[in-house]
Amino acid sequence: MTAKKTPQATIETFAALFAGRTDARGDMDGGCIREVVDLDTYRRHLDGEESLGLYSTQDGNRVVWACTDHDGGDGDLDDALRVRDALTLAGATAYVERSREKGYHVWVFFAEPVAAAWVRVLLGNALERAGLPSTTERFPKQDRLEDTTEGLGNYLNLPYCGPCADGRRAMLDPKTSAPLSLRAFLKLAQRSDPNAITLDGAKAPGPTPVPGSAEGGADGGSGLVRAAEATCPYWTEGRRHALGLGLCGAAAKVGLPLAWAQQLISRLVAECGDDNDRKDCSRDTYRRLLKGQTVKGYTALTELLPREAADTIMDALKAAHAPDTMRQVDAIRLEKGGSHVKSRNASEAIEAGLRESGKLFHTADESPTFYYQDAESREVVDLRGGDFAGLIVRRFGVNPAEKLFPYLRHYLEAVVRTEPPVPVYRSYLFTDDGVLYIHAGPGLVLALNGETIESERNGDNVLFVGSGLGLKSTPKPRGGDCIKRIAGDVSFDAGLISERHQRVLFEYMVRALPFLDRIPVRPIPVFVGTKGSGKTLAQRRILKMYLGPDADVSTLETRRDAEVAAANTYAMALDNLDDAPRWVNDWMATTSTGVRIPRRELYTNNQQEVLSPKCWLLVNARTPNSYARSLTLAGALSGWAPGWQA
């Protein structure tokens, strides 16, 4: 049987994401092979012919990816997840990989080459915030290649060498920690903008916006990068303080927020070498300007630098546009008064900005959930979710690591709580006039009246929350009724109930999956069969039909991740429950009854978040067992019609 080859487009995308040195690579035995690394090298790796160990640091001591390595013991996954969360709080998007042996890697990809020294500071602070020792391995391992014996640094074996059938050397789903296919990961992967990253995490002197976002201006990120690159050659002993003041003055006069000036100085300190963080430069300069005092900007630059360099820096700063909302919050930060007064004033300004661009509301539950809906995209985000945190960073420059952020969230909840609740739905609504509304994805609703299927924007007639089902309007699917075809492909064995009754129950559960609101307590179908009987494939086909082509079965690593996943999806398929941890049985019973789960929030001492699982569990195992609320379905997948292979 001929092994499936990796498509050329996939190879190119993977190579661009995992770019490194092109004149050497590492082998599986720890040696260095001096040869060209090209697309064919990446192809051999992805096809499983030869593993690729990649040197990250390129010319100029710059990298486009970074990684931490966790091989310490049973808590490796928890360690990796804490590092991922710490990097998220710093403004970076990170991904966890289950490595070749027993450990895990945490990866970050950058939108542009960045200094290895700066990256090592970022990773070191994330490790410290996660409570891990500074000796934890991180790549790159050196600030400068000049400090290494062979001028190469250290290499790291890349993920996705071959099919990764056992789930190793594969990235994990951020919500469920299940292994992602190569195709699914490349579709999900994002590069982090270095200018959107707060270098020292929770200890940052101010927020870090996202230059280059829709709110931050198309050229914001590249503008700050160009300004730093033009300044770095002149960032020398005896000139740094005055140059820092001049840069901050120039940034303030062209209207850039304080946070961006701080990020520019932090970048110079990290990349150009400086034992002083220069944090006072930016805050003192912006305070002077706010008081109406004289501040030097372009004039100071021309006094310290050649005219051409000063002009280049000014052009770059002018290209970095910031939204008015960010500048407004910045002005409040610099006002006189106590921190409580500033937090209240900033929260009021942010509330006004949110209401101008959308609406805030809460549900009618006994323990209400609070949401924000953007008026343009119609997407709805939970005020306690990561999407809302990202929105606040982009529009207002408030980082989740700041003390202002939890104050803001509690302020918004207190204000919105006084308003009438809004009826919301998760997956569907069947109205008295015979229209079935289905939540088909972010901002999109399908309306079915028995004759036509119309697309609507979320909130026009009914308001949905959650991620949606990811459905597409297909009035006449190729090959007929998809659900009947799935059920018809399974050969059931008679057991406690007959083969016919098992098939009827199976089809009923598949059809009922979107209508969880009508089924508060749900049975757990357990697919039992020998190895190779098609248990996993049967579950996978159900998920892909409802949740999209990237949906897949899950494996359970920690209870915390399982609880979060069940609160954010309509269905989870759990693979090979024979080897599941002991807490799984209790967790499945809790999830199938929709019990609310209170938990302490990460990085807090006494703040709680409440998870509300509304999820249908699908389980497979090799042998029957007494799982709570389970219904055993025994059999095998007999085949499938052409055109419906999952």
XYZ file of C-alpha atoms in Angstrom:
646
model
C 0.000 0.000 0.000
C 1.481 3.373 -1.019
C 1.805 5.912 1.799
C -0.139 9.122 1.320
C 2.099 12.016 0.265
C 1.863 15.475 1.788
C 0.387 18.077 -0.622
C 2.874 20.677 -1.867
C 0.801 23.585 -0.494
C 0.863 21.993 2.965
C 4.648 21.560 2.787
C 5.136 25.212 1.863
C 2.847 26.451 4.657
C 4.586 24.249 7.236
C 8.058 25.339 6.052
C 7.119 29.018 6.261
C 5.823 28.602 9.823
C 8.816 26.522 11.001
C 11.542 28.490 9.235
C 15.126 28.249 10.454
C 18.680 27.887 9.224
C 18.948 26.589 5.690
C 22.587 25.388 5.788
C 22.428 22.710 8.499
C 20.030 20.407 10.331
C 20.101 18.030 13.273
C 19.570 14.276 13.182
C 17.772 12.015 15.656
C 21.067 10.992 17.292
C 22.072 14.490 18.361
C 24.467 15.137 15.477
C 24.721 17.994 13.002
C 24.378 17.451 9.254
C 25.813 20.235 7.110
C 23.518 20.296 4.096
C 20.877 22.509 2.493
C 17.461 22.552 4.201
C 14.860 23.066 1.480
C 11.253 22.137 0.732
C 12.271 18.572 -0.052
C 13.768 18.318 3.450
C 10.440 19.396 4.924
C 8.600 16.962 2.618
C 10.680 14.013 3.829
C 9.928 15.042 7.398
C 6.146 15.352 6.897
C 6.004 12.081 4.938
C 7.796 10.341 7.817
C 10.913 9.440 5.819
C 13.437 11.408 7.890
C 12.900 13.574 10.978
C 13.974 17.198 10.682
C 15.869 18.805 13.553
C 15.817 22.559 12.870
C 18.199 25.248 14.091
C 16.019 28.238 14.987
C 18.480 31.158 15.018
C 19.115 32.702 11.623
C 21.465 35.425 10.420
C 21.418 38.533 12.574
C 20.606 36.440 15.680
C 16.901 36.478 14.837
C 14.213 33.796 15.032
C 10.639 33.357 13.804
C 9.649 30.729 16.381
C 10.443 29.849 19.968
C 9.797 26.838 22.184
C 9.981 25.599 25.771
C 10.619 21.892 26.493
C 8.953 20.101 29.423
C 10.261 16.597 30.168
C 10.228 16.573 33.951
C 7.579 14.011 34.916
C 3.868 13.400 35.404
C 2.972 17.090 35.599
C 4.457 17.965 32.220
C 1.134 18.788 30.556
C 0.046 21.035 33.425
C 3.442 22.778 33.255
C 3.082 23.284 29.510
C -0.453 24.620 29.841
C 0.617 27.108 32.519
C 3.399 28.375 30.251
C 0.927 28.638 27.367
C -1.451 30.655 29.573
C 1.384 32.907 30.745
C 2.366 33.625 27.138
C -1.276 34.329 26.309
C -1.422 36.904 29.100
C 1.692 38.496 27.629
C -0.080 38.871 24.278
C 1.423 35.897 22.411
C -0.449 32.970 20.859
C 1.118 29.687 21.989
C 0.518 26.027 21.108
C 1.270 22.852 23.049
C 2.786 19.814 21.318
C 2.957 16.315 22.755
C 6.570 15.432 22.046
C 8.137 12.221 20.754
C 8.840 10.789 24.194
C 6.903 11.557 27.378
C 6.975 15.343 27.477
C 5.480 18.431 25.852
C 6.667 21.485 23.921
C 5.137 24.987 23.965
C 5.561 26.840 20.654
C 5.219 30.511 19.700
C 5.450 31.763 16.110
C 6.266 35.368 15.222
C 4.948 37.480 12.370
C 8.468 38.773 11.688
C 12.043 37.855 12.678
C 12.818 38.981 16.241
C 15.998 39.085 18.303
C 16.860 35.829 20.040
C 17.773 37.769 23.199
C 14.306 39.353 23.299
C 12.645 35.967 22.818
C 14.635 34.397 25.634
C 13.470 37.163 27.986
C 9.877 36.520 26.898
C 10.159 32.770 27.540
C 12.014 33.264 30.814
C 9.296 35.542 32.174
C 6.592 33.096 31.063
C 8.379 30.269 32.918
C 8.669 32.423 36.030
C 4.980 33.355 35.874
C 4.078 29.669 35.479
C 6.095 28.813 38.609
C 8.725 26.793 36.719
C 12.495 26.904 37.209
C 14.630 29.112 34.994
C 16.608 25.992 34.045
C 13.665 24.717 31.976
C 14.900 24.248 28.413
C 13.992 27.014 25.985
C 14.803 27.509 22.336
C 16.718 29.500 21.230
C 19.242 28.607 23.925
C 21.634 31.486 23.202
C 21.252 35.232 22.685
C 23.942 35.285 19.998
C 25.327 32.665 17.629
C 28.753 34.239 18.093
C 28.737 32.710 21.592
C 28.407 29.129 20.269
C 31.209 26.787 19.195
C 30.002 26.095 15.649
C 27.927 29.236 15.162
C 24.671 27.266 14.843
C 23.059 27.141 18.278
C 20.861 24.166 19.193
C 18.289 22.379 17.091
C 14.835 21.037 17.945
C 12.983 18.169 16.268
C 9.875 19.492 14.548
C 6.386 18.038 15.048
C 4.356 16.063 12.498
C 6.969 13.593 11.340
C 4.737 11.158 9.492
C 1.106 10.309 10.347
C 1.462 10.817 14.181
C -1.142 8.080 14.658
C -0.358 7.739 18.388
C -0.921 11.452 19.012
C 2.769 12.156 19.639
C 4.691 14.885 17.830
C 1.335 16.587 17.178
C -0.060 19.901 18.393
C -2.951 19.754 20.855
C -6.345 21.372 20.460
C -6.345 24.547 22.647
C -9.790 23.680 24.044
C -9.755 19.891 24.418
C -6.025 18.976 24.411
C -6.809 16.362 21.762
C -4.133 15.844 19.062
C -4.685 17.998 15.976
C -4.080 16.753 12.457
C -1.460 18.637 10.453
C -4.179 20.159 8.286
C -6.190 21.263 11.327
C -3.162 22.799 13.037
C -1.998 24.765 9.991
C -5.510 26.138 9.607
C -5.513 27.164 13.277
C -1.942 28.446 13.630
C -1.386 32.166 14.094
C 1.808 34.200 14.146
C 2.145 36.633 17.043
C 2.968 40.280 16.370
C 6.023 41.109 18.541
C 4.653 44.614 19.070
C 1.520 43.103 20.612
C 3.540 41.263 23.265
C 4.157 42.675 26.730
C 7.763 41.711 27.288
C 7.594 41.113 31.035
C 4.062 39.747 31.373
C 2.339 40.762 34.595
C 5.128 43.162 35.554
C 4.629 45.273 32.427
C 4.521 49.014 33.105
C 1.449 49.402 30.910
C -0.751 47.643 28.390
C 0.329 46.421 24.993
C -2.070 46.978 22.113
C -2.055 45.064 18.888
C -0.535 47.301 16.221
C -1.599 46.217 12.801
C -5.092 45.156 13.873
C -8.175 46.739 12.371
C -8.377 49.070 15.368
C -4.665 49.715 15.502
C -4.006 50.771 11.930
C -2.748 48.704 9.031
C 0.881 49.793 9.452
C 1.120 50.017 13.246
C 3.252 46.928 13.804
C 5.707 47.476 10.992
C 5.988 51.167 11.941
C 7.261 50.401 15.431
C 9.604 47.740 14.089
C 11.120 50.173 11.587
C 11.526 52.809 14.300
C 13.382 50.343 16.540
C 15.614 49.126 13.712
C 16.550 52.685 12.741
C 17.367 53.584 16.373
C 19.284 50.461 17.414
C 22.685 51.379 15.831
C 22.735 54.589 17.914
C 21.546 53.023 21.203
C 24.992 53.248 22.789
C 26.470 53.973 26.200
C 26.158 57.645 27.165
C 23.384 58.311 24.629
C 20.625 55.878 25.631
C 18.790 57.996 28.210
C 18.628 61.132 26.080
C 17.705 59.107 23.004
C 14.971 57.323 24.962
C 13.485 60.669 26.037
C 13.619 61.948 22.469
C 11.952 58.826 21.085
C 9.152 58.970 23.657
C 8.662 62.665 23.007
C 8.422 62.047 19.261
C 5.981 59.159 19.820
C 3.798 61.268 22.114
C 3.689 64.194 19.695
C 2.524 62.054 16.765
C -0.290 60.684 18.945
C 0.965 57.209 19.832
C -0.298 55.825 23.163
C 1.980 55.431 26.147
C 1.904 51.643 25.844
C 3.387 51.754 22.353
C 6.205 54.042 23.465
C 6.942 51.662 26.347
C 6.995 48.714 23.969
C 9.386 50.542 21.642
C 11.803 51.240 24.504
C 11.524 47.647 25.792
C 12.359 46.362 22.329
C 15.463 48.536 22.117
C 16.605 47.498 25.606
C 16.268 43.804 24.712
C 17.701 43.901 21.197
C 20.492 46.428 21.543
C 21.811 45.503 24.962
C 21.041 47.630 28.012
C 21.219 46.943 31.755
C 18.571 49.618 32.473
C 14.922 49.056 31.493
C 14.426 52.829 30.812
C 10.814 52.621 32.012
C 10.846 56.148 33.406
C 11.550 57.657 29.971
C 8.096 57.042 28.581
C 5.912 57.720 31.627
C 7.734 60.951 32.599
C 7.625 62.235 29.028
C 3.893 61.594 28.596
C 3.103 63.189 31.984
C 5.045 66.326 31.027
C 3.184 66.596 27.740
C -0.184 66.124 29.493
C 0.660 68.994 31.878
C 1.483 71.255 28.949
C 5.206 71.293 29.685
C 7.831 71.390 26.956
C 8.810 68.023 25.521
C 11.472 67.482 22.877
C 10.741 65.015 20.107
C 12.066 65.399 16.590
C 14.393 68.190 17.764
C 16.032 65.860 20.275
C 16.468 63.188 17.615
C 18.187 65.592 15.215
C 20.543 66.681 18.011
C 21.563 63.079 18.729
C 21.355 61.390 15.318
C 22.140 62.075 11.674
C 19.250 63.936 10.017
C 18.496 60.981 7.726
C 18.141 58.590 10.683
C 15.908 61.044 12.578
C 13.660 61.418 9.501
C 13.428 57.631 9.096
C 12.379 57.225 12.729
C 9.747 59.967 12.472
C 8.268 58.468 9.305
C 8.055 55.072 11.005
C 6.359 56.500 14.114
C 3.810 58.373 12.008
C 2.937 55.114 10.247
C 1.967 53.479 13.563
C -1.620 54.638 14.039
C -3.501 53.976 17.272
C -7.271 54.115 17.877
C -8.720 57.089 19.770
C -10.096 54.728 22.427
C -6.578 53.637 23.327
C -5.350 57.214 23.637
C -8.359 58.071 25.806
C -7.555 55.287 28.271
C -3.913 56.353 28.208
C -4.844 59.903 29.224
C -6.794 58.556 32.197
C -3.805 56.476 33.316
C -1.664 59.610 33.480
C -4.164 61.695 35.456
C -3.565 62.562 39.097
C -5.442 60.548 41.682
C -5.553 57.140 43.273
C -5.569 53.869 41.369
C -9.221 53.200 42.243
C -10.359 56.493 40.721
C -8.297 55.866 37.587
C -9.675 52.341 37.242
C -13.248 53.601 37.582
C -12.745 56.391 35.043
C -11.025 54.052 32.581
C -13.787 51.462 33.001
C -16.451 54.076 32.321
C -14.633 55.156 29.150
C -14.287 51.545 27.971
C -17.967 50.871 28.700
C -18.923 53.880 26.556
C -16.678 52.651 23.745
C -18.163 49.151 23.843
C -21.740 50.444 23.785
C -20.880 52.686 20.843
C -19.689 49.686 18.783
C -22.032 46.993 20.098
C -24.110 45.992 23.094
C -23.577 44.524 26.548
C -26.185 42.176 28.003
C -26.759 39.314 30.422
C -28.872 36.168 30.445
C -31.890 35.432 32.586
C -30.296 32.451 34.360
C -30.139 32.178 38.149
C -26.386 32.754 37.788
C -26.341 35.012 34.709
C -23.633 35.038 32.074
C -22.476 38.387 30.700
C -21.798 39.012 27.009
C -20.742 41.630 24.484
C -21.963 41.554 20.876
C -20.131 43.484 18.177
C -22.590 45.401 16.000
C -20.628 44.863 12.784
C -19.540 41.207 12.943
C -22.499 40.123 15.167
C -20.156 37.831 17.063
C -20.943 37.347 20.759
C -18.172 36.969 23.351
C -18.356 36.004 27.007
C -16.964 38.719 29.313
C -15.035 35.999 31.167
C -13.572 34.436 28.031
C -10.294 34.853 26.199
C -11.932 36.436 23.134
C -13.170 39.337 25.256
C -9.695 39.796 26.751
C -8.232 39.989 23.240
C -10.852 42.536 22.205
C -10.011 44.792 25.171
C -6.292 44.602 24.357
C -6.868 45.526 20.707
C -9.309 48.374 21.183
C -8.266 49.886 24.492
C -4.732 48.665 25.183
C -5.615 47.021 28.514
C -3.684 43.795 29.044
C -5.307 40.954 31.076
C -2.217 40.950 33.317
C -2.982 44.477 34.551
C -4.934 45.193 37.738
C -7.289 47.314 35.655
C -8.585 44.327 33.695
C -10.352 42.400 36.521
C -11.689 45.716 37.834
C -13.109 46.472 34.382
C -14.784 43.084 34.068
C -16.447 43.295 37.481
C -17.480 46.896 36.777
C -19.147 45.916 33.494
C -20.945 42.988 35.109
C -22.233 45.214 37.926
C -23.554 47.820 35.463
C -25.127 45.323 33.066
C -26.738 43.374 35.926
C -29.073 46.331 36.575
C -30.519 46.063 33.037
C -33.273 43.650 31.896
C -31.981 40.204 30.886
C -31.898 39.204 27.212
C -33.227 35.809 26.039
C -30.448 33.865 24.318
C -30.158 30.440 22.733
C -27.225 28.130 22.049
C -28.110 26.036 19.052
C -31.712 26.444 17.858
C -35.129 28.074 18.384
C -38.440 26.800 16.991
C -40.970 29.642 16.965
C -44.773 29.565 17.136
C -45.020 30.642 13.496
C -43.185 27.492 12.379
C -39.668 28.875 11.722
C -36.646 26.908 12.907
C -33.610 29.097 13.622
C -30.236 27.328 13.840
C -26.974 28.832 15.067
C -24.649 28.051 12.155
C -21.474 29.777 13.331
C -20.115 33.135 14.563
C -22.556 35.874 13.528
C -24.589 33.555 11.244
C -28.096 32.110 11.654
C -30.030 29.814 9.319
C -33.834 30.216 9.221
C -35.849 27.222 7.928
C -39.588 27.591 7.256
C -40.185 24.190 5.658
C -39.751 25.486 2.118
C -36.619 27.624 2.077
C -33.380 28.100 4.022
C -32.457 31.751 4.581
C -29.260 33.179 6.064
C -29.590 35.899 8.687
C -27.252 37.872 10.903
C -27.173 36.852 14.546
C -29.556 39.046 16.528
C -31.866 40.106 13.684
C -34.695 37.870 14.940
C -33.066 35.658 17.548
C -29.822 35.950 19.500
C -27.453 32.994 19.848
C -24.388 32.609 22.057
C -21.573 30.082 21.845
C -19.536 28.908 18.882
C -22.389 27.593 16.725
C -22.643 24.333 14.858
C -20.626 25.252 11.769
C -23.418 24.080 9.446
C -23.837 24.948 5.785
C -27.114 25.249 3.940
C -27.466 22.074 1.833
C -31.151 21.467 1.004
C -30.411 18.264 -0.965
C -27.211 16.579 0.298
C -25.397 14.389 -2.187
C -26.331 10.774 -1.506
C -29.444 11.516 0.551
C -30.008 11.838 4.299
C -26.543 12.017 5.892
C -27.725 10.813 9.308
C -29.464 7.741 7.900
C -26.322 6.956 5.945
C -24.162 7.179 9.084
C -26.547 4.979 11.076
C -26.903 2.550 8.168
C -23.150 2.040 7.951
C -22.908 0.577 11.478
C -23.435 -3.161 12.006
C -24.790 -3.557 15.545
C -24.563 -6.754 17.594
C -27.509 -7.832 19.706
C -26.866 -7.380 23.429
C -29.049 -6.026 26.213
C -31.211 -4.538 23.470
C -31.748 -5.707 19.925
C -29.743 -4.620 16.892
C -32.786 -2.718 15.540
C -33.341 -0.837 18.791
C -29.663 0.102 18.985
C -29.852 1.545 15.472
C -32.998 3.536 16.313
C -31.400 4.946 19.484
C -28.189 5.735 17.640
C -30.027 7.658 14.913
C -32.148 9.454 17.501
C -29.094 10.667 19.403
C -27.367 11.883 16.244
C -30.465 13.845 15.203
C -30.962 15.237 18.711
C -27.414 16.519 19.106
C -28.161 20.177 18.172
C -31.184 20.327 20.486
C -29.481 20.058 23.854
C -31.705 22.717 25.438
C -34.615 20.262 25.220
C -32.604 17.388 26.720
C -31.180 18.560 30.071
C -30.077 15.025 31.055
C -28.410 13.087 28.254
C -27.459 9.412 28.001
C -23.852 8.671 27.074
C -23.556 6.322 24.082
C -20.562 4.005 24.542
C -19.371 2.430 21.280
C -17.914 -0.982 22.168
C -15.947 -3.089 19.700
C -12.640 -4.732 19.016
C -9.602 -2.847 17.743
C -10.120 -1.807 14.108
C -13.910 -2.129 14.231
C -14.430 1.517 13.291
C -15.581 2.936 16.660
C -13.484 6.069 16.323
C -14.370 6.587 12.656
C -18.101 6.399 13.410
C -17.747 9.103 16.066
C -15.477 11.204 13.879
C -18.050 11.266 11.064
C -20.743 12.555 13.445
C -18.478 15.367 14.686
C -17.379 16.412 11.205
C -20.978 16.591 9.995
C -22.004 18.964 12.805
C -18.817 20.777 13.821
C -16.898 21.023 10.552
C -14.030 19.215 8.786
C -11.463 19.901 11.526
C -13.490 18.294 14.339
C -11.986 15.117 15.759
C -12.118 12.723 18.687
C -10.482 13.753 21.967
C -8.197 12.243 24.547
C -8.406 13.426 28.150
C -5.308 14.726 29.929
C -6.600 16.829 32.844
C -10.020 17.352 34.378
C -9.689 21.114 34.068
C -9.261 20.936 30.293
C -12.125 18.450 30.008
C -14.452 20.807 31.927
C -13.509 23.788 29.769
C -13.970 21.794 26.558
C -17.412 20.523 27.610
C -18.539 24.091 28.348
C -17.523 25.318 24.892
C -18.741 22.687 22.441
C -21.919 20.801 21.600
C -20.355 17.360 21.329
C -17.179 15.575 22.405
C -16.080 12.140 21.246
C -13.779 10.463 23.756
C -11.390 7.844 22.436
C -10.360 4.603 24.188
C -11.970 5.037 27.590
C -10.484 1.723 28.770
C -7.328 3.631 29.746
C -9.042 6.786 31.081
C -8.041 8.431 34.399
C -10.150 7.673 37.479
C -11.846 11.080 37.557
C -13.449 10.574 34.121
C -16.507 8.632 35.300
C -17.544 11.349 37.766
C -16.828 14.090 35.200
C -18.959 12.354 32.539
C -21.891 12.075 34.969
C -21.583 15.774 35.820
C -21.371 16.795 32.169
C -24.325 14.687 31.046
C -26.592 16.348 33.620
C -25.422 19.919 32.954
C -24.374 20.641 36.559
C -22.723 24.058 36.936
C -19.059 23.788 37.938
C -17.480 26.567 40.074
C -13.691 26.889 39.781
C -10.997 29.275 40.901
C -9.754 31.441 38.053
C -6.163 31.033 36.979
C -3.694 33.443 38.611
C -6.197 34.588 41.288
C -6.632 33.687 44.946
C -10.365 34.085 45.527
C -12.073 34.781 42.197
C -14.326 32.108 40.756
C -15.554 31.281 37.302
C -18.604 29.082 36.738
C -18.676 26.608 33.845
C -22.003 25.403 32.436
C -21.446 22.256 30.353
C -24.067 21.688 27.666
C -22.370 18.954 25.739
C -23.291 15.538 24.371
C -20.605 12.973 25.115
C -19.806 10.107 22.737
C -17.489 7.441 24.112
C -15.730 4.407 22.687
C -14.057 1.476 24.427
C -12.839 -2.037 23.685
C -14.723 -3.645 26.596
C -18.056 -2.772 28.269
C -17.934 -1.057 31.643
C -20.360 0.468 34.130
C -20.063 4.119 33.166
C -22.658 6.382 34.767
C -25.682 7.130 32.562
C -24.144 5.154 29.719
C -25.852 3.211 26.959
C -23.724 0.522 25.333
C -23.831 0.210 21.532
C -21.930 -2.856 20.310
C -20.917 -3.410 16.706
C -18.653 -2.348 13.885
C -18.566 0.083 10.972
C -19.412 -1.983 7.910
C -18.633 0.539 5.183
C -19.799 3.783 3.657
C -21.213 5.059 0.420
C -18.941 6.858 -2.073
C -18.585 10.561 -1.300
C -19.178 10.219 2.451
C -15.824 9.084 3.740
C -14.781 11.036 6.821
